[in-house]
mmCIF file of C-alpha atoms in Angstrom:
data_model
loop_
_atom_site.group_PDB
_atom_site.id
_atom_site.type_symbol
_atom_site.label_atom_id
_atom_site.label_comp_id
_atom_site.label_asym_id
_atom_site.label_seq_id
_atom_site.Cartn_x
_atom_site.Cartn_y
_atom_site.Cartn_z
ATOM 1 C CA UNK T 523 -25.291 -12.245 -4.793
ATOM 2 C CA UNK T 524 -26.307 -9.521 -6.966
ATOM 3 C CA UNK T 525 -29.938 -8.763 -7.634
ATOM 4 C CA UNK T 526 -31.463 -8.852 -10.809
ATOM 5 C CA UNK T 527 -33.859 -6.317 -12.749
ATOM 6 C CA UNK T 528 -36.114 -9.422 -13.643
ATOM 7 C CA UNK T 529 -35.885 -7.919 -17.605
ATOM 8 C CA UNK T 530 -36.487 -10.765 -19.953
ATOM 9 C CA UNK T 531 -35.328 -11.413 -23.348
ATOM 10 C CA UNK T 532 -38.442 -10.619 -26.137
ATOM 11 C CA UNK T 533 -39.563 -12.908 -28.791
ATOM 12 C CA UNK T 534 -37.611 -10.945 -31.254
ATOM 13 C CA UNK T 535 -34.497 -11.524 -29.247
ATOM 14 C CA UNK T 536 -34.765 -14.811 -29.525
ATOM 15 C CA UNK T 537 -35.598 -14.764 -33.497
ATOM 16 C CA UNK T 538 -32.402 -13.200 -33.652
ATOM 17 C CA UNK T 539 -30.007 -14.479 -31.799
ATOM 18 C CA UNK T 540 -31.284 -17.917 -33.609
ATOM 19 C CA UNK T 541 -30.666 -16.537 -36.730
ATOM 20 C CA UNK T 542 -26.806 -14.940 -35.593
ATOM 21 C CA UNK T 543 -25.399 -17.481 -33.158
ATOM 22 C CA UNK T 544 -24.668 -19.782 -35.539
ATOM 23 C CA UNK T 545 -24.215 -17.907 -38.679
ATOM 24 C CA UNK T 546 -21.035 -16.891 -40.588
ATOM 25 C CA UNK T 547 -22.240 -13.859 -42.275
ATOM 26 C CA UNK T 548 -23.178 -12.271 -38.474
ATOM 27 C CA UNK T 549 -20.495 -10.029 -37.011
ATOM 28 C CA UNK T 550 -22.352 -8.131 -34.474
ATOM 29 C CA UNK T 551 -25.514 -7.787 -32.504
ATOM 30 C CA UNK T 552 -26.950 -4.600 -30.533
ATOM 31 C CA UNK T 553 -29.263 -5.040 -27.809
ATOM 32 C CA UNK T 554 -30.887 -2.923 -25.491
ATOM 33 C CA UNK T 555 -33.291 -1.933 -23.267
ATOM 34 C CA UNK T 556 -36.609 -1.067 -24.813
ATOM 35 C CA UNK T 557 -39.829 0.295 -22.741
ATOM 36 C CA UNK T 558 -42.902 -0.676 -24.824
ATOM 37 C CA UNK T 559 -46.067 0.644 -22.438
ATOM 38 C CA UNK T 560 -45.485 -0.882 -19.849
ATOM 39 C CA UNK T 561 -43.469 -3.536 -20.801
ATOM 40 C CA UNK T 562 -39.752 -3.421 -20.422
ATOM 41 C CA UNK T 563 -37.621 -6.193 -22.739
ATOM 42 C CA UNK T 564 -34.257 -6.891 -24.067
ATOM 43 C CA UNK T 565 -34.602 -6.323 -27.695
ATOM 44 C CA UNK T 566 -31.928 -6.326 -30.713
ATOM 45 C CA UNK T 567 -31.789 -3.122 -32.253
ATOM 46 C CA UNK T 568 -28.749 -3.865 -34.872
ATOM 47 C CA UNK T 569 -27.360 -6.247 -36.643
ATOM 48 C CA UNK T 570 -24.387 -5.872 -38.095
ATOM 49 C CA UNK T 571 -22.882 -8.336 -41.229
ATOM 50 C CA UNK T 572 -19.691 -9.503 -41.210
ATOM 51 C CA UNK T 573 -17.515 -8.825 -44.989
ATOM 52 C CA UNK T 574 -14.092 -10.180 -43.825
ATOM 53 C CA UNK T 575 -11.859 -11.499 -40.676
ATOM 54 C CA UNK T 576 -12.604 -10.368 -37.451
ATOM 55 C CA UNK T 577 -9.653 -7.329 -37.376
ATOM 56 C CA UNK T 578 -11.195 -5.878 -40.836
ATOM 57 C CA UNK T 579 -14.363 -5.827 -39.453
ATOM 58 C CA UNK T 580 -14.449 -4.580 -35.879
ATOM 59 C CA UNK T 581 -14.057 -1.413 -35.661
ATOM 60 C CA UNK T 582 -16.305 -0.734 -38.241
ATOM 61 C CA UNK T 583 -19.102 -2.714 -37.109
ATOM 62 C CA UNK T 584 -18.753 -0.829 -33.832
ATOM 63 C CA UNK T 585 -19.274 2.449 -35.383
ATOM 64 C CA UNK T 586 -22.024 1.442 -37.549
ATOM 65 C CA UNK T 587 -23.957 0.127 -34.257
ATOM 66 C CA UNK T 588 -22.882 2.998 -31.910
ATOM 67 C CA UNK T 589 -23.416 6.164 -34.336
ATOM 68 C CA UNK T 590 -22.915 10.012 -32.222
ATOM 69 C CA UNK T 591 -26.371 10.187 -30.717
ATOM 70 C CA UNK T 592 -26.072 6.888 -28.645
ATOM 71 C CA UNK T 593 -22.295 7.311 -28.003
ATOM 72 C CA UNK T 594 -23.209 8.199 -24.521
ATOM 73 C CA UNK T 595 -26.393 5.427 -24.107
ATOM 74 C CA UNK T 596 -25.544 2.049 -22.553
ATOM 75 C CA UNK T 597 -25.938 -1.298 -24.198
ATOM 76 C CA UNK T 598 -24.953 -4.881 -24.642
ATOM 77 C CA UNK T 599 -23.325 -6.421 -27.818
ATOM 78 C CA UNK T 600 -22.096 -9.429 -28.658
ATOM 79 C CA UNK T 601 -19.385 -9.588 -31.314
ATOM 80 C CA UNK T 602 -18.619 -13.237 -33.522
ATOM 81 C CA UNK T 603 -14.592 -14.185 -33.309
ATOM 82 C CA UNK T 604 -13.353 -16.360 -35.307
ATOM 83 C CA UNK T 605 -13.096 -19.328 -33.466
ATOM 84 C CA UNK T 606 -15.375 -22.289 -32.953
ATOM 85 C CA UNK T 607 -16.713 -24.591 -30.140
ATOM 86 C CA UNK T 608 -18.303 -27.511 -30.316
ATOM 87 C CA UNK T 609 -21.867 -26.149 -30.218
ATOM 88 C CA UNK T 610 -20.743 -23.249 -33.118
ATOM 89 C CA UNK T 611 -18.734 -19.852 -33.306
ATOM 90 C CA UNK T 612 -17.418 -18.376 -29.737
ATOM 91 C CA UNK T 613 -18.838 -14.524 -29.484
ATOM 92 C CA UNK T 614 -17.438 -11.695 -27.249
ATOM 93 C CA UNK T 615 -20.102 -10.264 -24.958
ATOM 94 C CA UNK T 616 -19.659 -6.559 -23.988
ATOM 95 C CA UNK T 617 -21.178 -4.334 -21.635
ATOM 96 C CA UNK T 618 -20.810 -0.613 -22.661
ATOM 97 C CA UNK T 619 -21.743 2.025 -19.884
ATOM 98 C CA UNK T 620 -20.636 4.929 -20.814
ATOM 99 C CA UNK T 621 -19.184 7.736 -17.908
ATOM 100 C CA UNK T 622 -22.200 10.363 -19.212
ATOM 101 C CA UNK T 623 -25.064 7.797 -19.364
ATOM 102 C CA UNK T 624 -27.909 8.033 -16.999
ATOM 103 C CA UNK T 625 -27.433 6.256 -13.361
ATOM 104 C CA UNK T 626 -30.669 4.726 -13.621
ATOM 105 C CA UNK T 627 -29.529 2.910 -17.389
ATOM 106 C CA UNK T 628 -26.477 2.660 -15.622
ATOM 107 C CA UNK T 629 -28.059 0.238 -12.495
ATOM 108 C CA UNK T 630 -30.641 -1.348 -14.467
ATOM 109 C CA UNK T 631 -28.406 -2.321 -17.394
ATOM 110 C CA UNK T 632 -25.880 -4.206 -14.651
ATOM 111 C CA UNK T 633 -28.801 -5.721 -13.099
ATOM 112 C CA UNK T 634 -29.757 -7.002 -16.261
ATOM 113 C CA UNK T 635 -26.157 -8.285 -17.658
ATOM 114 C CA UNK T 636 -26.520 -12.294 -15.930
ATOM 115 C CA UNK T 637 -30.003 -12.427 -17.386
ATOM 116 C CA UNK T 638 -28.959 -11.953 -20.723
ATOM 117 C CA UNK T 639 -25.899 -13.895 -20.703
ATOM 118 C CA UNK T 640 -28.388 -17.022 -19.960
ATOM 119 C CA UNK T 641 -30.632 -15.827 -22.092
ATOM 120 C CA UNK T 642 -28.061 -16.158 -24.992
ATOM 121 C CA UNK T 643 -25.988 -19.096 -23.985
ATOM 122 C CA UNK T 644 -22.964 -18.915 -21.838
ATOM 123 C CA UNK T 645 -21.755 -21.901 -23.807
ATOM 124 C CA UNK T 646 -21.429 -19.526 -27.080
ATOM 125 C CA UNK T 647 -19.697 -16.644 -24.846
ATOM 126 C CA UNK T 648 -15.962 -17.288 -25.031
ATOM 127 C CA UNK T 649 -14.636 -13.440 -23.572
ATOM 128 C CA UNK T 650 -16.228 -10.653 -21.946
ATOM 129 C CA UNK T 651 -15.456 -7.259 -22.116
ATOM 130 C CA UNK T 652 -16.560 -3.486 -20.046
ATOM 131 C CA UNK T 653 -16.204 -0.641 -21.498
ATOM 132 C CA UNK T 654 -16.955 2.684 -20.497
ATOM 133 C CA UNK T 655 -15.263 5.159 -23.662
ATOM 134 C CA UNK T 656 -15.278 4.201 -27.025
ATOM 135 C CA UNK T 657 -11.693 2.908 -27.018
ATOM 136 C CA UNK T 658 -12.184 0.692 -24.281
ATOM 137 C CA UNK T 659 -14.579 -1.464 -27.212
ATOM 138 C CA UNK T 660 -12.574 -0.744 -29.653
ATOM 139 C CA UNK T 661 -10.523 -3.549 -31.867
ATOM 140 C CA UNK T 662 -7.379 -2.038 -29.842
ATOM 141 C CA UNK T 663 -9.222 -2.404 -26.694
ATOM 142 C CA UNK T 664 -10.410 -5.834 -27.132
ATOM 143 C CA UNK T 665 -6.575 -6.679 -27.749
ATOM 144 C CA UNK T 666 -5.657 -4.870 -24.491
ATOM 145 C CA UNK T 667 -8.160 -7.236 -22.465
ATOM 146 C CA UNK T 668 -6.649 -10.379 -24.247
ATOM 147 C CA UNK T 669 -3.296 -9.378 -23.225
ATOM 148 C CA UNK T 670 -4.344 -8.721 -19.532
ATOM 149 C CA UNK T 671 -6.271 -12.058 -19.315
ATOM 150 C CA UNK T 672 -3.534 -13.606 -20.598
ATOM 151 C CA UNK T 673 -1.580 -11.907 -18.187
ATOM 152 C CA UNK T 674 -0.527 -13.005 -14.586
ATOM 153 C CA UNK T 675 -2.831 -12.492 -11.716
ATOM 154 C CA UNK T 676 -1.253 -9.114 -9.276
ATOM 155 C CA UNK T 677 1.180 -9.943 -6.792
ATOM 156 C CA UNK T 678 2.197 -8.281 -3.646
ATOM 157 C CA UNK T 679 5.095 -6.525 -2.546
ATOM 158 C CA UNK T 680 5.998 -10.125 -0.716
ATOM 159 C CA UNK T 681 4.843 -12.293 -3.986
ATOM 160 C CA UNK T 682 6.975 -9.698 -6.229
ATOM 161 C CA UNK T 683 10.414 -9.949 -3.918
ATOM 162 C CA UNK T 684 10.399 -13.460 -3.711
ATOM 163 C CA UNK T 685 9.971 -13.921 -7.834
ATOM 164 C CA UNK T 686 12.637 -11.807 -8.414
ATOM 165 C CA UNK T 687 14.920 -13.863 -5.617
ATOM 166 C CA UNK T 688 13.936 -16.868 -7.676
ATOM 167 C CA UNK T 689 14.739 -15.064 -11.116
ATOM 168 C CA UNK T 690 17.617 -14.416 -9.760
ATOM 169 C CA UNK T 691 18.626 -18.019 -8.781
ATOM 170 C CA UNK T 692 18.237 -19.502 -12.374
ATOM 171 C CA UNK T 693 20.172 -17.182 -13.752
ATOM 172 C CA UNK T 694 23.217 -17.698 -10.925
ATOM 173 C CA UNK T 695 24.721 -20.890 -12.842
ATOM 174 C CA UNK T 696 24.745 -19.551 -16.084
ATOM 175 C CA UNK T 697 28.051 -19.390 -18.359
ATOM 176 C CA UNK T 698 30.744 -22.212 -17.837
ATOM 177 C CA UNK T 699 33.220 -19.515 -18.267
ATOM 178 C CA UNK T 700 32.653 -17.575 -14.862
ATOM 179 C CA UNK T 701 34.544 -18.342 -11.476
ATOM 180 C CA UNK T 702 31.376 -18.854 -9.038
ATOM 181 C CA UNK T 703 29.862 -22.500 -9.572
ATOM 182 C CA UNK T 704 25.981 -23.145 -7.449
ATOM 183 C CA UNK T 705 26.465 -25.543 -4.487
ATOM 184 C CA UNK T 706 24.023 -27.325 -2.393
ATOM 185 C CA UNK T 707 24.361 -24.455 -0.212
ATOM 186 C CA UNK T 708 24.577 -21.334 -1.987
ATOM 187 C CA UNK T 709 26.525 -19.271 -4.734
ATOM 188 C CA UNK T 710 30.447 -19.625 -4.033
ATOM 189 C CA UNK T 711 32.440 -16.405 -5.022
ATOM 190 C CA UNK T 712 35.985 -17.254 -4.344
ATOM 191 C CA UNK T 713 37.965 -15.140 -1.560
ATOM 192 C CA UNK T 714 40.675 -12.395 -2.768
ATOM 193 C CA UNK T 715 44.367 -13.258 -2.509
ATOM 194 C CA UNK T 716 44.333 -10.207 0.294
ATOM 195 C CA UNK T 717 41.568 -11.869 1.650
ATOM 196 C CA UNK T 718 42.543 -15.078 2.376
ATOM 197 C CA UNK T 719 46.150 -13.461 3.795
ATOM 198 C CA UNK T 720 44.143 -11.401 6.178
ATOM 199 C CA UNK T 721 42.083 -14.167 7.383
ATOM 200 C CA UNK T 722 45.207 -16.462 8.112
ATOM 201 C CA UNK T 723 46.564 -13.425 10.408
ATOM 202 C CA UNK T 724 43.079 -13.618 12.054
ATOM 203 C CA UNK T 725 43.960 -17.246 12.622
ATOM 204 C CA UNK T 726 47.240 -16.962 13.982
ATOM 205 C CA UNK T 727 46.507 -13.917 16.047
ATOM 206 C CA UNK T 728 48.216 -11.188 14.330
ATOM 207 C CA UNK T 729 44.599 -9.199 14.025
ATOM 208 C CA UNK T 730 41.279 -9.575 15.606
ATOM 209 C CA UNK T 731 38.837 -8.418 12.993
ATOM 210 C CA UNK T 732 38.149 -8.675 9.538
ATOM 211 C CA UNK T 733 35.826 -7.552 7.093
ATOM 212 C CA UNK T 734 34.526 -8.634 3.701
ATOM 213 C CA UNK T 735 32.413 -7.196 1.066
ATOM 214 C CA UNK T 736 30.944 -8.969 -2.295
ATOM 215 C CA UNK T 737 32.484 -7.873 -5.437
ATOM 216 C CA UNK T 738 29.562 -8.528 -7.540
ATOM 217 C CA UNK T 739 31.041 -7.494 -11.178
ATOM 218 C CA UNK T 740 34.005 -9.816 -10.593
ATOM 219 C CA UNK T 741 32.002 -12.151 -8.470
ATOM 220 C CA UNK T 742 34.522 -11.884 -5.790
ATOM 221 C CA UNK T 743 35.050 -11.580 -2.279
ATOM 222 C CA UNK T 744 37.437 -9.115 -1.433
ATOM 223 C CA UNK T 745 38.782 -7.316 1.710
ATOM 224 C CA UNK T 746 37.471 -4.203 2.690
ATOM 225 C CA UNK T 747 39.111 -3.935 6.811
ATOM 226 C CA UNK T 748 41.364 -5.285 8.857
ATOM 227 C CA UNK T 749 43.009 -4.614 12.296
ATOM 228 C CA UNK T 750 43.911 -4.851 15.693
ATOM 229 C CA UNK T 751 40.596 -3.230 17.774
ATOM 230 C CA UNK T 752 38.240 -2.967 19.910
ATOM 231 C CA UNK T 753 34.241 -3.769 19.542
ATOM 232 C CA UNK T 754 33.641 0.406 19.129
ATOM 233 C CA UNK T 755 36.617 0.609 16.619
ATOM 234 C CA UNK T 756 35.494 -2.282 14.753
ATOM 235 C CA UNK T 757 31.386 -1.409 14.967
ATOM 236 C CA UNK T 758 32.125 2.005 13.014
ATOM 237 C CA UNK T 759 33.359 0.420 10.025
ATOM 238 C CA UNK T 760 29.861 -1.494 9.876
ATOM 239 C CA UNK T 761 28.033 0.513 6.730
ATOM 240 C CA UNK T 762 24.681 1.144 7.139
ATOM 241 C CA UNK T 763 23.826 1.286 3.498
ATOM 242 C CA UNK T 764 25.567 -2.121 2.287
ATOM 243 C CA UNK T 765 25.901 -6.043 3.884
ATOM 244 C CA UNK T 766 28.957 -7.139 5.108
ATOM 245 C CA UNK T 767 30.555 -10.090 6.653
ATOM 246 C CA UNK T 768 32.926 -9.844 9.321
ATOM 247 C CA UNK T 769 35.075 -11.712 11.290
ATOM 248 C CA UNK T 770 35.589 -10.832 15.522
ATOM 249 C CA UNK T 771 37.575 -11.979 18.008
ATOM 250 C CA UNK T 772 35.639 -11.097 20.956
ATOM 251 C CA UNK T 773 37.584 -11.281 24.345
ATOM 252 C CA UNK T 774 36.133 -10.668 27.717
ATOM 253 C CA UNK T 775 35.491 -12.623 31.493
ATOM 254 C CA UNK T 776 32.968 -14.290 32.145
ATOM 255 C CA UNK T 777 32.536 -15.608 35.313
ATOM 256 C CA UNK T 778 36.313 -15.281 36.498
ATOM 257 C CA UNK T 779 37.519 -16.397 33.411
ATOM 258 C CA UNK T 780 39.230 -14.413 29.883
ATOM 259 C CA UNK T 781 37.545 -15.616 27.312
ATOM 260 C CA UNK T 782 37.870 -15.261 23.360
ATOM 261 C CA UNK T 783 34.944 -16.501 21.549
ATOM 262 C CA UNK T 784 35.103 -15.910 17.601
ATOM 263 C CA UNK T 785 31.717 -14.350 15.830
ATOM 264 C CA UNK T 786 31.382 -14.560 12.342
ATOM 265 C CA UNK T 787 28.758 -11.247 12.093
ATOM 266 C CA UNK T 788 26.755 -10.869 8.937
ATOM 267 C CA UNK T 789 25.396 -7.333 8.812
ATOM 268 C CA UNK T 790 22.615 -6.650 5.946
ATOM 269 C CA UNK T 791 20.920 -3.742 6.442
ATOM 270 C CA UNK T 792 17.238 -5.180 5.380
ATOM 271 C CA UNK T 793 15.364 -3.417 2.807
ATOM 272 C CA UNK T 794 17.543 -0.470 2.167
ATOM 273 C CA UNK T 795 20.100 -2.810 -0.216
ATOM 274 C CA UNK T 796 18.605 -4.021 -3.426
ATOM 275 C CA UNK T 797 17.091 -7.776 -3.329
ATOM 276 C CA UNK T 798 19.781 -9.044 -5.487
ATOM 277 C CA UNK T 799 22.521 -7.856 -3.580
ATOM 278 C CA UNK T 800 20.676 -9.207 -0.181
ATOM 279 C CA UNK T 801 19.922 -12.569 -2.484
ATOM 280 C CA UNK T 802 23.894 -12.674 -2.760
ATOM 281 C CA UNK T 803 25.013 -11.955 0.079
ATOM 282 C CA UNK T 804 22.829 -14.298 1.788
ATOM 283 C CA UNK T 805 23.812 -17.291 -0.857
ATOM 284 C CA UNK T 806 27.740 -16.581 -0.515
ATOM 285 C CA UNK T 807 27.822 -16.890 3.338
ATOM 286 C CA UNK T 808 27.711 -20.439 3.719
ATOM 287 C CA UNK T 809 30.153 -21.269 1.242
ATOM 288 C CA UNK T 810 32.664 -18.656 2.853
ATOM 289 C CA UNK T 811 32.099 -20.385 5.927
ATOM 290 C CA UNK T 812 32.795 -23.230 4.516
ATOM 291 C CA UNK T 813 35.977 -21.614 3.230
ATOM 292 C CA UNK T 814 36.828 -19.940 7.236
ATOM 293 C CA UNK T 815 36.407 -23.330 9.021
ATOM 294 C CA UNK T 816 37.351 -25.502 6.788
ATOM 295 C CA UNK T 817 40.031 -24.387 4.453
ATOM 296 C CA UNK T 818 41.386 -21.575 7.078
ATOM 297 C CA UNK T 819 40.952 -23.688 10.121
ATOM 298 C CA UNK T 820 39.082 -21.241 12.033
ATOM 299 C CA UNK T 821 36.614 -22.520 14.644
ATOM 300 C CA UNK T 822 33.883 -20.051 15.025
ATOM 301 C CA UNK T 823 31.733 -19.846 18.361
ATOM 302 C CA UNK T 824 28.809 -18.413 17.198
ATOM 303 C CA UNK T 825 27.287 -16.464 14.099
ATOM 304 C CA UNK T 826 25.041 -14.033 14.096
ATOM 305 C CA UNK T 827 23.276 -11.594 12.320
ATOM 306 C CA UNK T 828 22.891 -7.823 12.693
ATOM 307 C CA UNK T 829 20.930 -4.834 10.577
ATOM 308 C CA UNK T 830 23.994 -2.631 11.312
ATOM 309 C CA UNK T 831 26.488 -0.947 13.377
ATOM 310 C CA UNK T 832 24.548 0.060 16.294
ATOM 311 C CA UNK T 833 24.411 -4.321 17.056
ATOM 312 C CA UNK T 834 27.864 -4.313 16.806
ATOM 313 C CA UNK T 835 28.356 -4.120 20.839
ATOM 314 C CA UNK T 836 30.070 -5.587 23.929
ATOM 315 C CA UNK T 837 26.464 -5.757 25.226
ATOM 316 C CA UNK T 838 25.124 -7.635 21.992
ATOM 317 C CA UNK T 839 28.025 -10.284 22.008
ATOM 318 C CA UNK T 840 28.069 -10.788 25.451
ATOM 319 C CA UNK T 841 23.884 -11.369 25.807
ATOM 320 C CA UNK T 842 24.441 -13.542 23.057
ATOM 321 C CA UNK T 843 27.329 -15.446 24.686
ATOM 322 C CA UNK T 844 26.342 -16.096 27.549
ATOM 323 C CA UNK T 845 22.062 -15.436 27.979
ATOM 324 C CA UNK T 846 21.188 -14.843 31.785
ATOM 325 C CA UNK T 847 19.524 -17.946 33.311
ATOM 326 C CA UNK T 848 16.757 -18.034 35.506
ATOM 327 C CA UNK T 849 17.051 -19.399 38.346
ATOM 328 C CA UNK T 850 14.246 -19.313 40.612
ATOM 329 C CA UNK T 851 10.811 -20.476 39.227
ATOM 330 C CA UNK T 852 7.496 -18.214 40.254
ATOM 331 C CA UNK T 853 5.333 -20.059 41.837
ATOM 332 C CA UNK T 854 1.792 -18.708 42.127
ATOM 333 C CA UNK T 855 0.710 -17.268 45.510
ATOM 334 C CA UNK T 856 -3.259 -17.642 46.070
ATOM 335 C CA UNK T 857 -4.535 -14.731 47.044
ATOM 336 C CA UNK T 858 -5.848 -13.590 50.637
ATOM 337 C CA UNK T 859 -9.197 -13.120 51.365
ATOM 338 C CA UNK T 860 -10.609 -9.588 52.298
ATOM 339 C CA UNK T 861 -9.216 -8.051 55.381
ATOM 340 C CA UNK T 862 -11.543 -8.636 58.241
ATOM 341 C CA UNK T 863 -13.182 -11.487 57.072
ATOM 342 C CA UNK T 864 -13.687 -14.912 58.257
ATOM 343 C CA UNK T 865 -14.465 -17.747 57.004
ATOM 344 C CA UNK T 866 -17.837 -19.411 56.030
ATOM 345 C CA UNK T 867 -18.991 -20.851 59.827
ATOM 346 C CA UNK T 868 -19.797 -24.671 59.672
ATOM 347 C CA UNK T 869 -23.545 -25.753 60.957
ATOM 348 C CA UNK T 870 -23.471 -28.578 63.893
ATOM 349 C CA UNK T 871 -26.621 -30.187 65.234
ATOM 350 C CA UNK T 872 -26.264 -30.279 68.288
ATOM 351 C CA UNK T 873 -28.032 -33.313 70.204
ATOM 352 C CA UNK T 874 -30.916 -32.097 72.601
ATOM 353 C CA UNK T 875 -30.964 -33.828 75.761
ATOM 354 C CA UNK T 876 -34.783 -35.130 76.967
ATOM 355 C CA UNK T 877 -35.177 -33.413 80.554
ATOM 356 C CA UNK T 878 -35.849 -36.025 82.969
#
């Protein structure tokens, strides 16, 4: 809690503010301040009538109570608007410290601020505004504060990714006319002719690997590799700049036996590709899946999902595959005792015999 200067309003504060708050012909009140002795009190020290609507008036009320030789003084005003509460007109409260004023006004002046603001009424204060220049109070300036309290609160780099993801789902389903529809589980982009060829040969054997790539203009998925190769062959072709999806048939033993286990390996190389095109590609894979087990017939082991290249290994597949096991449980050993030493000796009684 901030501490207060303990400055009260003065009796011609009060006269004042009676005679304003509820009064049409009242654009502006100055207060300030004012050492008498040693008395220090809040006193008004202009008053400023209104002649037209709030925009008309302003600026030129501002000037008339802040002339060149207190430009650089600090004070409070209050300023009438236009609209009305139930107890009268709502008023604008402002606090203007400017950069050259004296610390000391400076401190006292914000110590002083919550006093006042009782003092007048926070019923009758609709907006406040700080200003430390004369444009930050200006009519300019005052519209510059109603469009930043009107405006969102700040959100973080987190907050800021995940509103455009969202933008970006409303807008996914827009325009009968386009070839992608929005599914329970994601954004289907149809497969390429090529595409769909290449992943039949995958079926029936002809190649091992192939890789896809999101045509985003055409809202497409179209080939971008195929072949006949091994893991190191096939993990150069992952980009490091852009997501793919690929399609492996990884053989090796395990155990005695040749296996061939089919990944489905979506590489998206995290915050180096633009959030929509991560949005996409992560919305498209399930219906392609959909598309490689069910319309394809292809029975994938496993899916995974890689950053790039460099997780596109024998090692990586096989861990994956087939995790090692533990087999023997730890049990906990209890320590030894100190070399040397024995343990605590037990006290007998021993029974004394009466001598005879």
């Amino acid at each position: 809690m901030s501490h207060q200067s303990g400055i009260q309003g003065s009796e011609e504060l009060q006269e004042a503010l009676s005679q304003s708050i509820g009064a049409a012909g009242i654009r502006l009140v100055k207060i300030q301040i004012i050492s008498e002795g040693e008395t220090i009190l809040l006193q008004p020290t202009k008053t400023v009538e209104s002649s037209g609507d709030l925009e008309s008036d302003y600026d030129n009320a501002m000037n008339e109570a802040i002339s060149e030789d207190d430009e650089n003084k600090c004070c409070f005003m209050i300023v009438r608007l236009e609209t009305q509460n139930a107890n009268g007109y709502d008023w604008l409260f402002i606090s203007y410290a400017p950069d050259y004023a004296d610390v000391r006004d400076k401190m006292i002046y914000a110590s002083t601020r919550a006093t006042l603001k009782t003092f007048i009424g926070v019923t009758y204060l609709k907006e406040e505004m700080f200003g430390t220049t004369r444009d930050d109070i200006s009519y300019e300036g005052y519209k510059r504060h109603l469009e930043s309290e009107a405006a969102p609160p700040p959100l973080s780099m987190e907050e800021m990714e995940k509103a455009e993801i969202k933008a970006m789902e409303v807008g996914v389903d827009i325009g009968a006319s386009t070839k992608k529809s929005l599914t329970a589980t994601g954004v289907y982009f149809p497969v390429s002719d090529e595409g769909l060829e290449k992943l039949k040969a995958f079926k029936n054997g002809d190649v091992n690997f192939v890789q896809l790539s999101l045509d985003i203009p055409s809202e497409s998925i179209n080939l971008e590799n195929s072949g006949d190769m091994t893991v190191d062959e096939a993990a150069k072709l992952v980009p490091a700049e852009a997501a793919r999806y690929q399609l492996f048939n990884f053989k090796h033993a395990f155990e005695g036996e040749q296996l061939e286990s089919v990944l489905f390996v979506y590489s998206c190389p995290g915050f180096k590709l633009k959030v929509q095109d991560r949005m996409l590609y992560a919305s498209c894979k399930a219906p392609l899946l959909d598309i490689i087990e069910q319309d394809i017939g292809i029975t994938i082991t496993k899916k995974l999902e890689i950053d790039d290249g460099t997780e596109f290994s024998h090692e990586e597949f096989y861990n994956t595959l087939h995790p090692v096991k533990q087999v023997h449980t730890m049990k906990f050993a209890r320590p030894k005792g100190p070399a040397g030493r024995k343990g605590s000796s037990r006290l007998t009684s021993r029974t004394v015999k009466p001598s005879s």
